Coordinates of C-alpha atoms in Angstrom, one line a residue:
Chain A
M1 CA 73.0 101.8 87.8
G2 CA 75.8 103.5 89.6
Q3 CA 76.0 107.3 89.6
I4 CA 78.8 108.7 87.4
I5 CA 80.7 111.2 89.7
K6 CA 82.6 113.8 87.7
G7 CA 85.6 115.7 88.7
K8 CA 84.4 119.1 87.5
P9 CA 82.0 120.0 90.3
V10 CA 84.8 119.1 92.8
A11 CA 87.3 121.2 90.9
D12 CA 84.8 124.1 90.7
A13 CA 84.0 124.0 94.4
I14 CA 87.7 123.9 95.4
S15 CA 88.4 126.8 92.9
Q16 CA 85.6 128.9 94.3
T17 CA 87.0 128.6 97.8
L18 CA 90.6 129.3 96.6
T19 CA 89.5 132.4 94.6
K20 CA 88.2 133.9 97.8
E21 CA 91.4 133.0 99.6
V22 CA 93.5 134.7 96.9
E23 CA 91.3 137.8 97.1
N24 CA 92.0 137.9 100.9
L25 CA 95.7 137.5 100.3
K26 CA 95.8 140.2 97.7
V27 CA 94.2 142.6 100.2
K28 CA 97.3 141.9 102.3
G29 CA 99.5 142.6 99.3
I30 CA 100.4 139.0 98.7
T31 CA 100.0 137.2 95.4
P32 CA 100.6 133.5 95.5
K33 CA 103.0 132.4 92.8
L34 CA 103.9 129.1 91.1
T35 CA 107.0 128.3 89.1
I36 CA 106.8 125.3 86.8
V37 CA 110.2 123.8 86.0
R38 CA 110.0 121.9 82.7
V39 CA 112.9 120.1 81.0
G40 CA 112.3 119.8 77.2
A41 CA 108.8 119.9 75.9
N42 CA 107.0 116.5 75.8
G43 CA 103.3 116.3 75.1
S44 CA 102.0 115.1 78.4
D45 CA 104.0 117.7 80.4
L46 CA 102.6 120.5 78.0
A47 CA 99.1 119.2 78.4
Y48 CA 99.3 119.2 82.2
E49 CA 101.0 122.6 82.1
R50 CA 98.2 124.2 80.0
G51 CA 95.6 122.9 82.6
A52 CA 97.7 124.2 85.5
L53 CA 98.3 127.6 84.0
K54 CA 94.6 128.0 83.1
R55 CA 93.5 127.0 86.6
C56 CA 96.0 129.3 88.3
S57 CA 95.0 132.2 86.1
K58 CA 91.3 131.6 86.9
I59 CA 92.0 131.6 90.6
G60 CA 94.3 134.6 90.6
I61 CA 97.6 132.7 91.2
E62 CA 100.6 134.0 89.3
A63 CA 102.3 131.2 87.3
V64 CA 105.4 131.2 85.3
V65 CA 107.2 128.4 83.4
K66 CA 110.9 127.9 83.5
E67 CA 111.7 125.8 80.4
L68 CA 115.1 124.2 80.4
P69 CA 116.8 122.5 77.4
E70 CA 116.2 118.7 77.1
D71 CA 120.0 118.1 77.3
I72 CA 120.7 120.3 80.4
A73 CA 123.5 119.1 82.6
Q74 CA 122.7 118.0 86.2
D75 CA 124.8 120.8 87.8
K76 CA 123.2 123.4 85.6
F77 CA 119.7 122.1 86.4
I78 CA 120.5 122.1 90.1
E79 CA 121.7 125.7 89.9
E80 CA 118.4 126.7 88.2
L81 CA 116.3 124.8 90.7
K82 CA 118.2 126.5 93.6
K83 CA 117.5 129.9 92.1
V84 CA 113.7 129.1 92.3
N85 CA 114.1 127.7 95.8
E86 CA 115.7 131.0 96.9
D87 CA 113.4 133.3 95.0
N88 CA 111.2 134.8 97.8
S89 CA 108.5 135.7 95.3
V90 CA 107.9 132.0 94.5
N91 CA 105.7 130.0 96.9
G92 CA 105.3 126.8 95.0
I93 CA 107.5 124.8 92.6
M94 CA 106.2 122.1 90.2
V95 CA 108.9 120.0 88.6
F96 CA 107.9 117.6 85.8
R97 CA 109.1 114.1 86.0
P98 CA 110.4 111.7 84.8
F99 CA 113.6 113.6 83.8
P100 CA 115.8 112.9 80.8
K101 CA 118.4 110.3 81.8
Q102 CA 121.3 112.7 82.5
L103 CA 119.4 114.1 85.5
D104 CA 119.4 111.9 88.6
E105 CA 116.0 112.2 90.4
N106 CA 117.6 110.7 93.6
V107 CA 119.9 113.6 93.8
I108 CA 117.5 116.4 92.8
K109 CA 114.7 115.4 95.1
Y110 CA 116.9 116.4 98.0
I111 CA 117.5 119.9 96.4
I112 CA 113.9 121.1 96.0
A113 CA 112.8 123.2 99.0
P114 CA 110.3 121.0 100.8
E115 CA 108.1 124.0 101.7
K116 CA 107.7 124.8 98.0
D117 CA 107.5 121.3 96.7
M118 CA 103.9 121.0 95.4
D119 CA 103.8 117.4 94.3
C120 CA 105.6 115.4 96.9
F121 CA 108.9 115.1 95.2
S122 CA 111.0 115.9 98.3
P123 CA 111.6 113.1 100.8
V124 CA 110.5 115.5 103.5
N125 CA 107.0 115.6 102.0
V126 CA 107.0 111.8 101.5
A127 CA 107.7 111.4 105.2
K128 CA 105.1 114.0 106.2
V129 CA 102.4 112.1 104.2
M130 CA 103.3 109.0 106.2
E131 CA 103.4 110.9 109.5
K132 CA 100.1 112.6 108.8
D133 CA 101.9 116.0 109.2
K134 CA 99.5 118.5 107.7
T135 CA 102.3 121.0 106.9
G136 CA 103.4 118.7 104.1
F137 CA 102.2 118.3 100.5
A138 CA 100.9 115.0 99.4
P139 CA 101.0 114.1 95.7
C140 CA 98.2 115.9 93.7
T141 CA 96.5 112.7 92.3
P142 CA 95.8 110.9 95.6
S143 CA 94.9 114.2 97.2
A144 CA 92.4 114.7 94.4
V145 CA 90.8 111.3 95.2
I146 CA 90.3 112.3 98.8
E147 CA 88.7 115.6 97.7
I148 CA 86.3 113.7 95.4
L149 CA 85.3 111.3 98.2
K150 CA 84.7 114.3 100.5
H151 CA 82.8 116.3 97.9
Y152 CA 80.4 113.4 97.2
K153 CA 80.0 112.8 100.9
I154 CA 81.3 109.3 100.7
P155 CA 82.2 108.1 104.2
M156 CA 85.7 106.9 104.6
Q157 CA 86.0 106.2 108.4
G158 CA 85.8 102.5 109.1
K159 CA 85.2 101.7 105.5
H160 CA 87.4 99.1 103.7
A161 CA 89.4 100.9 101.0
V162 CA 91.2 98.7 98.5
I163 CA 93.9 100.3 96.4
I164 CA 95.2 98.6 93.2
G165 CA 98.8 99.8 92.5
R166 CA 101.7 100.6 94.7
S167 CA 103.5 103.5 93.0
M168 CA 105.0 106.4 94.8
I169 CA 102.8 108.8 92.9
V170 CA 99.5 107.0 93.6
G171 CA 99.2 103.7 95.5
K172 CA 101.5 104.2 98.4
P173 CA 100.6 107.8 99.4
M174 CA 96.9 106.9 98.6
S175 CA 97.1 104.2 101.3
M176 CA 98.5 106.7 103.8
L177 CA 95.9 109.4 103.0
L178 CA 93.0 106.9 103.3
L179 CA 94.5 105.6 106.6
N180 CA 94.5 109.2 107.8
E181 CA 90.8 109.3 107.1
N182 CA 90.4 106.2 109.2
S183 CA 89.7 103.7 106.5
T184 CA 90.8 100.1 106.8
V185 CA 93.3 100.0 103.9
T186 CA 94.4 97.1 101.6
I187 CA 97.0 97.5 98.9
C188 CA 97.0 95.1 95.9
H189 CA 99.5 94.9 93.1
S190 CA 100.8 92.6 90.3
K191 CA 101.8 89.9 92.8
T192 CA 98.4 89.8 94.6
V193 CA 96.7 86.4 94.4
D194 CA 93.0 86.3 93.4
M195 CA 92.8 90.1 93.0
P196 CA 89.1 90.0 92.1
K197 CA 88.3 88.4 95.5
V198 CA 90.4 90.9 97.4
C199 CA 88.9 93.9 95.5
S200 CA 85.4 92.7 95.9
E201 CA 85.7 93.3 99.7
A202 CA 86.1 97.0 99.0
D203 CA 83.6 99.6 100.0
I204 CA 85.9 102.1 98.2
L205 CA 88.1 100.8 95.3
V206 CA 90.8 103.0 94.0
V207 CA 92.5 101.9 90.8
G208 CA 95.9 103.2 89.7
I209 CA 97.6 100.3 87.9
G210 CA 98.2 101.8 84.4
K211 CA 96.4 99.1 82.4
A212 CA 93.5 100.1 80.1
K213 CA 90.1 98.9 81.3
M214 CA 91.7 96.0 83.3
I215 CA 89.2 96.2 86.1
N216 CA 85.8 94.8 85.3
S217 CA 82.7 94.0 87.4
K218 CA 84.2 90.9 88.9
Y219 CA 86.4 93.2 91.0
V220 CA 83.5 95.3 92.3
K221 CA 81.3 94.6 95.3
D222 CA 77.6 95.6 94.9
G223 CA 77.3 99.2 96.0
A224 CA 81.0 99.9 96.1
V225 CA 82.5 103.3 95.2
V226 CA 85.0 103.0 92.3
I227 CA 87.7 105.7 91.7
D228 CA 89.6 105.3 88.5
V229 CA 93.0 107.0 88.5
G230 CA 94.3 105.5 85.3
I231 CA 94.8 107.5 82.1
N232 CA 95.4 105.3 79.1
V233 CA 94.8 105.2 75.4
D234 CA 92.5 102.4 74.2
E235 CA 92.7 100.4 70.9
N236 CA 90.7 103.1 69.1
G237 CA 93.0 105.9 70.2
K238 CA 90.6 107.2 72.8
I239 CA 91.5 108.1 76.4
C240 CA 90.3 105.6 78.9
G241 CA 90.9 104.6 82.5
D242 CA 92.1 101.4 84.3
V243 CA 88.4 100.5 84.9
D244 CA 86.0 99.1 82.4
T245 CA 83.4 101.8 83.4
E246 CA 80.5 100.4 81.4
D247 CA 80.9 96.9 82.9
C248 CA 81.4 98.2 86.5
E249 CA 78.6 100.8 86.4
S250 CA 75.9 98.2 87.1
K251 CA 77.4 97.1 90.4
A252 CA 79.1 100.3 91.7
S253 CA 77.0 102.8 93.6
M254 CA 79.3 105.6 92.3
I255 CA 82.1 105.6 89.8
T256 CA 84.4 108.2 88.4
P257 CA 84.7 108.5 84.6
V258 CA 87.9 108.8 82.5
P259 CA 88.3 111.4 81.1
A260 CA 86.5 114.0 83.3
G261 CA 87.1 112.2 86.6
V262 CA 90.1 112.4 88.9
G263 CA 92.3 114.1 86.3
S264 CA 90.0 117.1 86.3
V265 CA 90.7 117.7 89.9
T266 CA 94.5 117.6 90.1
S267 CA 95.1 121.2 88.9
S268 CA 92.8 122.4 91.6
I269 CA 94.8 120.5 94.2
L270 CA 97.9 122.0 92.8
A271 CA 96.3 125.5 93.2
Q272 CA 95.3 124.5 96.8
H273 CA 98.8 123.5 97.6
I274 CA 100.2 126.8 96.2
I275 CA 97.9 128.8 98.4
K276 CA 98.6 126.6 101.4
A277 CA 102.4 127.1 100.8
C278 CA 101.9 130.8 100.4
K279 CA 100.0 131.1 103.7
L280 CA 102.6 128.9 105.6
Q281 CA 105.4 131.0 104.2
N282 CA 103.7 134.2 105.3
N283 CA 102.8 132.8 108.7
L284 CA 99.1 133.1 107.9
Chain B
M1 CA 98.9 73.0 117.6
G2 CA 100.9 75.9 116.1
Q3 CA 104.7 76.0 116.4
I4 CA 106.1 78.6 118.7
I5 CA 108.7 80.4 116.8
K6 CA 111.2 82.1 119.0
G7 CA 113.4 85.2 118.3
K8 CA 116.6 83.8 119.6
P9 CA 117.5 81.5 116.7
V10 CA 116.9 84.4 114.4
A11 CA 119.0 86.8 116.5
D12 CA 121.8 84.2 116.7
A13 CA 121.9 83.6 113.0
I14 CA 122.0 87.3 112.2
S15 CA 124.7 87.8 114.9
Q16 CA 126.8 85.0 113.5
T17 CA 126.8 86.6 110.0
L18 CA 127.6 90.0 111.5
T19 CA 130.4 88.7 113.6
K20 CA 132.2 87.6 110.5
E21 CA 131.5 90.9 108.8
V22 CA 133.0 92.8 111.7
E23 CA 136.1 90.5 111.5
N24 CA 136.5 91.4 107.8
L25 CA 136.1 95.1 108.6
K26 CA 138.7 94.9 111.3
V27 CA 141.2 93.3 108.9
K28 CA 140.7 96.6 106.9
G29 CA 141.3 98.6 110.1
I30 CA 137.7 99.5 110.5
T31 CA 135.7 99.1 113.7
P32 CA 132.0 99.8 113.5
K33 CA 130.8 102.2 116.2
L34 CA 127.5 103.0 117.7
T35 CA 126.7 106.0 119.9
I36 CA 123.5 105.8 122.0
V37 CA 122.1 109.2 122.9
R38 CA 120.0 109.0 126.0
V39 CA 118.2 111.8 127.8
G40 CA 117.7 111.0 131.5
A41 CA 117.5 107.4 132.7
N42 CA 114.1 105.8 132.4
G43 CA 113.8 102.1 132.9
S44 CA 112.7 101.0 129.5
D45 CA 115.5 103.0 127.8
L46 CA 118.0 101.4 130.2
A47 CA 116.7 97.9 129.5
Y48 CA 116.9 98.4 125.7
E49 CA 120.4 99.9 126.2
R50 CA 121.7 96.9 128.1
G51 CA 120.5 94.6 125.4
A52 CA 122.0 96.7 122.7
L53 CA 125.4 97.1 124.4
K54 CA 125.6 93.4 125.1
R55 CA 124.7 92.5 121.5
C56 CA 127.2 95.0 120.1
S57 CA 130.0 93.8 122.4
K58 CA 129.3 90.1 121.3
I59 CA 129.5 91.0 117.7
G60 CA 132.6 93.3 118.0
I61 CA 130.9 96.6 117.5
E62 CA 132.1 99.5 119.7
A63 CA 129.3 101.1 121.5
V64 CA 129.2 104.2 123.7
V65 CA 126.5 105.9 125.6
K66 CA 126.1 109.7 125.7
E67 CA 123.9 110.3 128.7
L68 CA 122.4 113.8 128.8
P69 CA 120.5 115.4 131.7
E70 CA 116.8 115.0 131.8
D71 CA 116.3 118.8 131.7
I72 CA 118.7 119.5 128.8
A73 CA 117.7 122.5 126.7
Q74 CA 116.8 122.0 123.1
D75 CA 119.7 124.0 121.7
K76 CA 122.2 122.2 123.9
F77 CA 120.7 118.9 122.9
I78 CA 121.0 119.8 119.2
E79 CA 124.6 120.9 119.8
E80 CA 125.4 117.5 121.3
L81 CA 123.6 115.6 118.6
K82 CA 125.5 117.6 115.9
K83 CA 128.8 116.6 117.6
V84 CA 127.9 112.9 117.2
N85 CA 126.8 113.6 113.6
E86 CA 130.1 115.1 112.8
D87 CA 132.3 112.6 114.6
N88 CA 133.8 110.4 111.8
S89 CA 134.5 107.6 114.2
V90 CA 130.8 107.1 114.8
N91 CA 128.8 105.1 112.2
G92 CA 125.5 104.8 113.8
I93 CA 123.4 106.8 116.2
M94 CA 120.5 105.5 118.3
V95 CA 118.4 108.2 120.0
F96 CA 115.9 107.2 122.6
R97 CA 112.4 108.5 122.2
P98 CA 110.0 109.9 123.4
F99 CA 111.9 112.9 124.6
P100 CA 111.1 115.0 127.7
K101 CA 108.7 117.7 126.8
Q102 CA 111.2 120.6 126.3
L103 CA 112.7 118.7 123.3
D104 CA 110.8 119.0 120.1
E105 CA 111.0 115.7 118.1
N106 CA 109.7 117.5 115.0
V107 CA 112.8 119.8 115.0
I108 CA 115.4 117.2 116.1
K109 CA 114.4 114.6 113.6
Y110 CA 115.7 116.9 110.8
I111 CA 119.1 117.2 112.7
I112 CA 120.2 113.6 113.0
A113 CA 122.4 112.6 110.1
P114 CA 120.2 110.2 108.0
E115 CA 123.2 108.0 107.1
K116 CA 123.8 107.4 110.8
D117 CA 120.1 107.2 111.9
M118 CA 119.7 103.6 113.0
D119 CA 116.0 103.5 113.9
C120 CA 114.2 105.6 111.2
F121 CA 114.0 108.8 113.1
S122 CA 115.0 111.0 110.2
P123 CA 112.3 111.8 107.6
V124 CA 114.9 110.8 104.9
N125 CA 114.8 107.3 106.2
V126 CA 111.0 107.3 106.5
A127 CA 110.8 108.3 102.9
K128 CA 113.4 105.6 101.9
V129 CA 111.3 102.9 103.6
M130 CA 108.3 104.0 101.5
E131 CA 110.4 104.3 98.3
K132 CA 112.0 100.9 98.8
D133 CA 115.4 102.5 98.8
K134 CA 117.8 100.0 100.3
T135 CA 120.3 102.6 101.4
G136 CA 117.9 103.6 104.1
F137 CA 117.3 102.3 107.6
A138 CA 113.8 101.0 108.5
P139 CA 112.7 101.0 112.1
C140 CA 114.3 98.0 114.0
T141 CA 111.0 96.4 115.1
P142 CA 109.3 95.9 111.7
S143 CA 112.7 95.0 110.3
A144 CA 112.9 92.3 112.9
V145 CA 109.5 90.9 111.9
I146 CA 110.7 90.6 108.3
E147 CA 113.9 88.8 109.5
I148 CA 111.8 86.3 111.5
L149 CA 109.5 85.6 108.6
K150 CA 112.6 85.0 106.4
H151 CA 114.4 82.9 109.0
Y152 CA 111.4 80.5 109.4
K153 CA 111.0 80.4 105.6
I154 CA 107.5 81.8 105.7
P155 CA 106.6 82.9 102.2
M156 CA 105.5 86.5 101.9
Q157 CA 105.1 87.0 98.1
G158 CA 101.4 87.0 97.1
K159 CA 100.4 86.2 100.7
H160 CA 97.8 88.4 102.5
A161 CA 99.4 90.1 105.4
V162 CA 97.2 92.0 107.8
I163 CA 98.8 94.5 110.2
I164 CA 96.9 95.7 113.3
G165 CA 98.2 99.1 114.3
R166 CA 99.2 102.2 112.3
S167 CA 102.0 103.7 114.4
M168 CA 105.1 105.3 112.8
I169 CA 107.3 102.8 114.7
V170 CA 105.5 99.6 113.8
G171 CA 102.3 99.6 111.6
K172 CA 103.0 102.0 108.8
P173 CA 106.6 101.0 108.1
M174 CA 105.6 97.3 108.5
S175 CA 103.0 97.8 105.7
M176 CA 105.7 99.2 103.4
L177 CA 108.3 96.5 104.2
L178 CA 105.7 93.7 103.6
L179 CA 104.7 95.4 100.4
N180 CA 108.3 95.4 99.4
E181 CA 108.2 91.6 99.9
N182 CA 105.3 91.4 97.5
S183 CA 102.6 90.7 100.1
T184 CA 99.1 92.0 99.7
V185 CA 98.9 94.2 102.7
T186 CA 95.9 95.3 104.9
I187 CA 96.2 97.8 107.7
C188 CA 93.7 97.7 110.5
H189 CA 93.3 100.0 113.5
S190 CA 91.0 101.2 116.2
K191 CA 88.4 102.5 113.6
T192 CA 88.3 99.2 111.7
V193 CA 84.8 97.7 111.6
D194 CA 84.6 93.9 112.3
M195 CA 88.3 93.5 112.9
P196 CA 88.1 89.7 113.6
K197 CA 86.6 89.2 110.1
V198 CA 89.3 91.4 108.4
C199 CA 92.1 89.7 110.4
S200 CA 90.8 86.2 109.7
E201 CA 91.7 86.7 106.0
A202 CA 95.3 87.0 106.9
D203 CA 98.0 84.4 106.0
I204 CA 100.3 86.5 108.1
L205 CA 98.9 88.5 111.0
V206 CA 101.2 91.2 112.5
V207 CA 99.9 92.7 115.8
G208 CA 101.3 95.9 117.2
I209 CA 98.4 97.6 118.9
G210 CA 99.6 98.0 122.4
K211 CA 96.8 96.2 124.2
A212 CA 97.6 93.2 126.4
K213 CA 96.3 89.9 124.9
M214 CA 93.6 91.7 122.9
I215 CA 93.9 89.3 119.9
N216 CA 92.3 85.9 120.4
S217 CA 91.6 83.0 118.1
K218 CA 88.6 84.7 116.5
Y219 CA 91.1 87.0 114.7
V220 CA 93.1 84.1 113.4
K221 CA 92.6 82.0 110.2
D222 CA 93.4 78.3 110.5
G223 CA 97.1 77.9 109.6
A224 CA 97.9 81.6 109.8
V225 CA 101.3 82.9 110.9
V226 CA 100.9 85.2 113.9
I227 CA 103.6 87.7 114.8
D228 CA 103.1 89.5 118.1
V229 CA 105.0 92.9 118.4
G230 CA 103.3 94.0 121.6
I231 CA 105.1 94.3 125.0
N232 CA 102.7 94.8 127.9
V233 CA 102.4 94.0 131.5
D234 CA 99.4 91.8 132.4
E235 CA 97.3 91.9 135.6
N236 CA 99.8 89.7 137.4
G237 CA 102.7 92.0 136.5
K238 CA 104.0 89.6 133.9
I239 CA 105.2 90.6 130.5
C240 CA 102.8 89.7 127.7
G241 CA 102.1 90.6 124.1
D242 CA 99.1 91.9 122.3
V243 CA 98.1 88.3 121.4
D244 CA 96.5 85.8 123.6
T245 CA 99.1 83.2 122.6
E246 CA 97.5 80.2 124.3
D247 CA 94.1 80.8 122.7
C248 CA 95.6 81.5 119.2
E249 CA 98.1 78.6 119.3
S250 CA 95.5 76.0 118.3
K251 CA 94.6 77.8 115.0
A252 CA 97.9 79.4 114.0
S253 CA 100.5 77.3 112.1
M254 CA 103.3 79.4 113.7
I255 CA 103.2 82.1 116.4
T256 CA 105.8 84.2 118.1
P257 CA 105.8 84.3 121.9
V258 CA 106.2 87.4 124.2
P259 CA 108.7 87.6 125.8
A260 CA 111.4 85.8 123.6
G261 CA 109.8 86.7 120.3
V262 CA 110.2 89.8 118.2
G263 CA 111.8 91.7 121.0
S264 CA 114.8 89.3 121.0
V265 CA 115.6 90.2 117.5
T266 CA 115.6 94.0 117.5
S267 CA 119.1 94.4 119.0
S268 CA 120.5 92.2 116.2
I269 CA 118.8 94.4 113.6
L270 CA 120.3 97.5 115.3
A271 CA 123.7 95.8 114.9
Q272 CA 122.9 94.9 111.3
H273 CA 122.1 98.6 110.7
I274 CA 125.4 99.8 112.3
I275 CA 127.4 97.5 110.1
K276 CA 125.5 98.5 107.0
A277 CA 126.0 102.1 107.8
C278 CA 129.7 101.5 108.4
K279 CA 130.1 99.8 105.1
L280 CA 128.2 102.5 103.2
Q281 CA 130.2 105.2 104.9
N282 CA 133.4 103.4 103.9
N283 CA 132.2 102.8 100.3
L284 CA 132.3 99.0 100.9

């Protein structure tokens, strides 16, 4: 039976380190600060926001929310975003996406200050992820996956990592981050032929495809590590991942659950990014 | 025996299309223009430049070279680059890299105008390659590989493409371009364990590792398509690729030679990018 590897111990370890870092910054008179920019008030944004605010508060990061009306015009939104960009007291900005349809993501992504962009919205950060430039900010979810692998001492170098999904928020940056850790990386997607065969070559299988319990034991090599990035609602209204955890458990050596897996680590990554941004901005 | 697939027919077909496009632009009073920015005069830059100038001239693109002294200071270089950025008669800029050591690529890449950046130097274009944003400009070499595959009607969708090498100029953007064509993509590199086994799963094997004739038939699946991006000099002073072509020919269904393979197509891609830039800049 595979070991269920939870996110909480990873989040706790990161938070512990960050709490000390914040204490050191405060001695220097610096308090790291996050501004969350939220348009409207949809449920999943609010849920993420609660987690982020709680995490920041625990670690000692100041966090404020700028709530903007659902029907805000693009020029007004840009004006508000620029204010946060230019506010020297703010180190990190988290902008919830997707936007309502009057706001053009392809315009706005060029406005957010790259050095304050905490979730890889800016093309500058996208490029830095690809270039392995450590001054950039990778998206929180794939960064959380790397931290989980490191925490549980799962070797990445020379291992074959297979990623299912090619989104800009998980699959593509995940491939670059695993490449940076010297894994051999394969990216699968909806057009992949014989996906179970390709996936069963994986030492590390990362699943971010957005389909409830799609991945069963046929996709898993004996002894593989399975990381489930999916968050879905199953037929009984319960939260579940993209992996059929019960079915895969027998073959995997380690497997993350959903809930209580990758999702529990992302707010700690956000906090990590805020402190990194704060230190870079203060030349520390 | 595998078919040797040369670059010239691909370059010729692209050039023919582009020549017509330039004629149409000239009817509208528009002549596409490239400026090459070269620091110093090293041999490989000059060789590439001759090919580019010849190709542009053939197609009807105006091309000029701005030669700057080897020891130019960074602020002076930036000043010169900005002049080209701001020159409305120039549609495309090609900057030779690597630079002499007094010039910081990590600063300069943010200066070049993304809409004139013909070889994916700007982070904006790096991000666009990853985002599959067709208004961007991918690096010429991996773009040439895609054009060769298309020209020889080699299906990419659902095929397993394995790339050897993870550079910013070949491997990483190549992985994104093949992903955009719906291939299942694997990236190998120096830390990959049992590379021949990984590579012999490939329907399409793209090699850009920079080691003369390193890849022999052990890396090639029967019937695979092999694309050799390497340019090296062998022990007899002759140009050769990263693939031992003779050894692989028996197993591959198609294989590009070196010289006369991928390298013959890059200047046509450069021309294609200039015309695309010109059309975008003129809202055509």
